[in-house]
Coordinates of C-alpha atoms in Angstrom, one line a residue:
K1 CA 109.3 -5.5 72.8
R2 CA 107.3 -2.3 72.2
S3 CA 107.1 -0.5 68.9
S4 CA 108.5 3.1 68.5
S5 CA 104.9 4.4 68.1
S6 CA 103.9 2.8 71.3
L7 CA 106.8 4.4 73.1
R8 CA 106.0 7.7 71.7
R9 CA 102.4 7.4 72.9
M10 CA 103.6 6.4 76.4
L11 CA 106.0 9.4 76.5
A12 CA 103.4 11.8 75.4
S13 CA 101.0 10.5 78.0
S14 CA 103.7 10.8 80.7
L15 CA 104.5 14.4 79.7
R16 CA 100.8 15.3 79.8
V17 CA 100.5 13.9 83.3
S18 CA 103.7 15.6 84.5
S19 CA 102.5 18.9 83.0
A20 CA 99.1 18.6 84.7
K21 CA 100.8 17.9 88.1
I22 CA 103.2 20.8 87.7
N23 CA 100.4 23.2 86.8
G24 CA 98.3 21.9 89.7
V25 CA 101.1 22.5 92.1
A26 CA 101.8 26.0 90.7
R27 CA 98.1 26.9 91.1
R28 CA 98.1 25.8 94.7
L29 CA 101.4 27.7 95.5
M30 CA 100.2 30.9 93.8
S31 CA 97.3 32.0 96.0
T32 CA 95.7 35.2 95.1
C33 CA 95.5 38.3 97.4
D34 CA 92.6 40.7 97.3
V35 CA 93.7 44.3 96.6
A36 CA 92.0 47.5 97.5
L37 CA 93.3 50.5 95.6
V38 CA 93.2 53.8 97.6
G39 CA 93.5 56.8 95.3
C40 CA 93.0 55.9 91.6
G41 CA 93.6 59.4 90.1
V42 CA 92.9 60.3 86.5
P43 CA 92.8 57.3 84.2
G44 CA 95.9 57.4 81.9
R45 CA 97.8 59.6 84.3
G46 CA 97.3 58.7 87.9
M47 CA 99.8 56.2 89.4
G48 CA 97.0 54.4 91.2
W49 CA 95.2 53.9 87.8
Y50 CA 98.4 52.4 86.4
H51 CA 98.6 49.9 89.2
A52 CA 94.9 49.0 88.8
K53 CA 95.4 48.5 85.1
Q54 CA 98.3 46.1 85.6
I55 CA 96.1 43.9 87.9
I56 CA 93.1 44.1 85.6
D57 CA 95.2 43.2 82.6
G58 CA 96.5 40.1 84.4
E59 CA 100.1 41.2 84.7
I60 CA 100.1 40.3 88.4
P61 CA 98.5 36.8 88.6
S62 CA 98.7 36.7 92.4
A63 CA 96.6 39.9 92.8
K64 CA 92.8 40.3 92.5
L65 CA 91.5 43.9 92.5
T66 CA 88.3 43.9 94.6
D67 CA 87.9 47.5 95.6
I68 CA 88.8 51.1 94.5
V69 CA 88.5 53.9 97.0
E70 CA 88.5 57.3 95.3
P71 CA 87.3 60.2 97.5
W72 CA 87.8 63.0 95.0
F73 CA 86.2 61.7 91.8
L74 CA 83.3 60.0 93.8
G75 CA 82.9 63.3 95.6
G76 CA 83.6 67.0 94.9
G77 CA 85.7 66.3 91.8
A78 CA 83.1 64.2 89.9
S79 CA 82.2 67.1 87.6
G80 CA 85.7 68.6 87.3
P81 CA 88.7 67.8 85.1
G82 CA 89.2 64.1 84.9
G83 CA 85.7 63.3 86.3
K84 CA 84.3 62.0 82.9
E85 CA 87.3 59.8 82.3
F86 CA 87.0 58.3 85.8
A87 CA 83.3 57.7 85.4
E88 CA 84.1 55.7 82.2
F89 CA 86.8 53.7 84.0
K90 CA 84.3 52.9 86.8
A91 CA 81.7 51.8 84.3
M92 CA 84.3 49.5 82.7
C93 CA 85.4 48.0 86.1
E94 CA 82.1 47.4 87.8
P95 CA 81.0 44.5 85.5
K96 CA 84.2 42.8 86.5
G97 CA 83.1 42.8 90.1
I98 CA 85.3 45.7 91.3
R99 CA 83.6 47.7 94.0
F100 CA 83.9 51.5 94.3
H101 CA 83.8 53.5 97.5
K102 CA 84.1 57.1 98.5
S103 CA 86.0 56.3 101.7
I104 CA 87.8 53.3 103.3
S105 CA 85.1 53.2 106.0
D106 CA 82.6 52.5 103.3
M107 CA 84.5 49.4 102.2
P108 CA 83.6 46.0 103.7
K109 CA 86.1 45.0 106.3
A110 CA 88.7 42.5 105.2
Q111 CA 87.9 38.9 106.2
G112 CA 91.2 37.4 105.1
K113 CA 94.4 38.4 103.3
K114 CA 94.0 41.8 101.7
M115 CA 96.4 44.5 100.6
A116 CA 95.6 48.2 100.6
M117 CA 97.6 49.9 97.8
I118 CA 97.8 53.6 98.8
C119 CA 98.5 55.9 95.9
T120 CA 97.0 59.2 97.2
R121 CA 98.7 62.6 97.7
T122 CA 101.5 62.3 100.2
A123 CA 99.8 64.6 102.7
D124 CA 96.8 62.2 102.9
M125 CA 98.7 59.0 103.2
P126 CA 99.1 58.7 107.0
Q127 CA 95.3 59.0 107.5
F128 CA 94.5 56.5 104.8
F129 CA 97.2 54.2 106.1
S130 CA 95.6 54.2 109.6
E131 CA 92.1 53.7 108.1
A132 CA 93.3 50.7 106.1
I133 CA 94.7 49.0 109.2
D134 CA 91.5 49.7 111.0
N135 CA 89.6 48.2 108.1
G136 CA 91.4 44.9 108.6
C137 CA 93.9 45.0 105.7
S138 CA 96.7 42.5 106.3
H139 CA 99.3 44.2 104.1
I140 CA 99.9 47.8 102.8
F141 CA 101.8 48.9 99.7
L142 CA 102.7 52.6 100.0
E143 CA 103.6 54.8 97.1
K144 CA 106.7 56.9 97.8
P145 CA 107.4 58.9 100.0
G146 CA 104.7 57.5 102.2
A147 CA 104.3 60.5 104.5
P148 CA 105.4 64.2 104.6
T149 CA 107.7 63.7 107.6
V150 CA 110.0 61.0 109.1
A151 CA 108.1 61.4 112.4
E152 CA 104.8 60.4 110.6
L153 CA 106.5 57.4 109.0
E154 CA 107.8 56.2 112.3
S155 CA 104.3 56.6 113.8
M156 CA 102.8 54.6 110.9
A157 CA 105.5 51.9 111.3
S158 CA 104.6 51.5 115.0
K159 CA 100.9 51.2 114.3
A160 CA 101.6 48.6 111.6
A161 CA 103.9 46.6 113.8
A162 CA 101.3 46.6 116.7
A163 CA 98.7 45.3 114.2
K164 CA 101.1 42.8 112.6
V165 CA 100.5 44.4 109.2
G166 CA 103.2 44.0 106.6
V167 CA 104.1 47.3 104.9
F168 CA 106.0 47.6 101.6
M169 CA 107.2 50.6 99.5
G170 CA 108.3 50.1 96.0
Y171 CA 111.2 51.9 94.4
N172 CA 111.2 50.7 90.8
K173 CA 114.6 52.2 89.9
N174 CA 116.3 49.8 92.3
V175 CA 115.5 47.0 89.9
T176 CA 115.7 48.7 86.5
K177 CA 118.1 47.2 83.9
Y178 CA 119.8 50.5 83.3
V179 CA 120.7 50.9 86.9
T180 CA 121.9 47.3 87.1
K181 CA 124.1 47.7 84.0
G182 CA 125.4 51.0 85.2
R183 CA 126.5 49.5 88.5
E184 CA 128.1 46.6 86.6
A185 CA 130.0 49.1 84.5
L186 CA 131.0 51.2 87.5
A187 CA 132.5 48.1 89.2
K188 CA 135.0 47.8 86.3
V189 CA 136.2 51.4 86.6
K190 CA 138.6 52.5 89.3
N191 CA 137.5 55.6 91.1
G192 CA 134.6 55.9 88.7
H193 CA 131.5 58.1 89.1
F194 CA 127.9 57.2 88.9
T195 CA 125.6 60.1 87.8
L196 CA 121.8 59.8 88.5
V197 CA 119.5 62.0 86.3
H198 CA 115.7 62.3 86.8
H199 CA 113.5 63.2 83.9
N200 CA 109.7 63.8 83.8
A201 CA 107.7 64.5 80.7
Y202 CA 105.7 67.5 82.1
K203 CA 105.0 70.4 79.8
A204 CA 105.5 73.9 81.0
N205 CA 101.7 74.6 81.2
E206 CA 101.3 71.5 83.4
L207 CA 103.8 72.4 86.1
D208 CA 101.5 74.5 88.3
E209 CA 99.1 71.5 88.7
C210 CA 102.1 69.1 89.2
F211 CA 103.6 71.2 92.0
E212 CA 100.2 71.8 93.7
R213 CA 99.4 68.0 93.6
N214 CA 102.9 67.1 94.8
A215 CA 103.3 69.8 97.5
E216 CA 106.0 67.9 99.3
G217 CA 108.4 69.1 96.6
L218 CA 111.0 67.7 94.1
L219 CA 113.3 66.1 96.7
K220 CA 110.7 63.9 98.4
N221 CA 108.5 63.2 95.4
M222 CA 110.9 62.7 92.5
A223 CA 114.5 62.7 93.7
I224 CA 113.6 60.3 96.4
H225 CA 114.1 57.5 93.8
E226 CA 117.7 58.5 93.4
L227 CA 118.1 58.9 97.1
A228 CA 116.8 55.3 97.5
L229 CA 119.5 54.2 95.1
L230 CA 122.2 56.0 97.0
V231 CA 121.0 54.4 100.3
T232 CA 120.6 50.9 98.8
F233 CA 123.7 50.6 96.7
F234 CA 126.1 53.4 97.7
N235 CA 126.1 53.3 101.5
A236 CA 124.7 56.9 101.7
K237 CA 123.7 57.8 105.3
A238 CA 123.1 60.9 107.2
D239 CA 126.6 60.7 108.8
T240 CA 128.4 59.9 105.5
L241 CA 127.2 62.8 103.4
K242 CA 129.4 65.8 102.9
G243 CA 128.3 69.3 102.1

């Protein structure tokens, strides 16, 4: 007959072994994927920079940032607005083993699983997309809208399919709590309406630069989030829309 203290020791030992086994399985299941960021932008403002920060800060355990491709700030924009902030960000990243390149062709070819995260201006995305595939990337994450035209998106999709490259495009509003709660509330109201409103915190003196950088316009660059919601959850299609 064992004492209670003996049973407690046995239980504690068993829990430690179980925990170790579970953690070991979790580590094996969660393999990391190398990530190359294409288009960092200005630190603190560029969407590419935000994605890089999330990986560097460990918010995405399955991702390892290995490369940053930044043609502008490693080229003609180095001494212009944002150049100093980018240089400081580069100096912070390099000791972590993150490599910087002026172009995708300068980046070592992928030897295994690697995702290119393309966060450049929309007009430049098709070219960078093609170069990332040629560089051997196995997966591509595209910031919206991915290309200026549907024809270009279709061409990109064909090239990716031929190369067996997985392509993903994230629309964060599809998974936000406020949209989920709004849809749940709408389901309880007969003949209810769901209004989508888009806000951006640009100041009046920043709009010129914003529109120049996002030349594809409000519909494709900003309202595209709401269009994605309409298509995903409200069965909006070209043949169901009314003028």
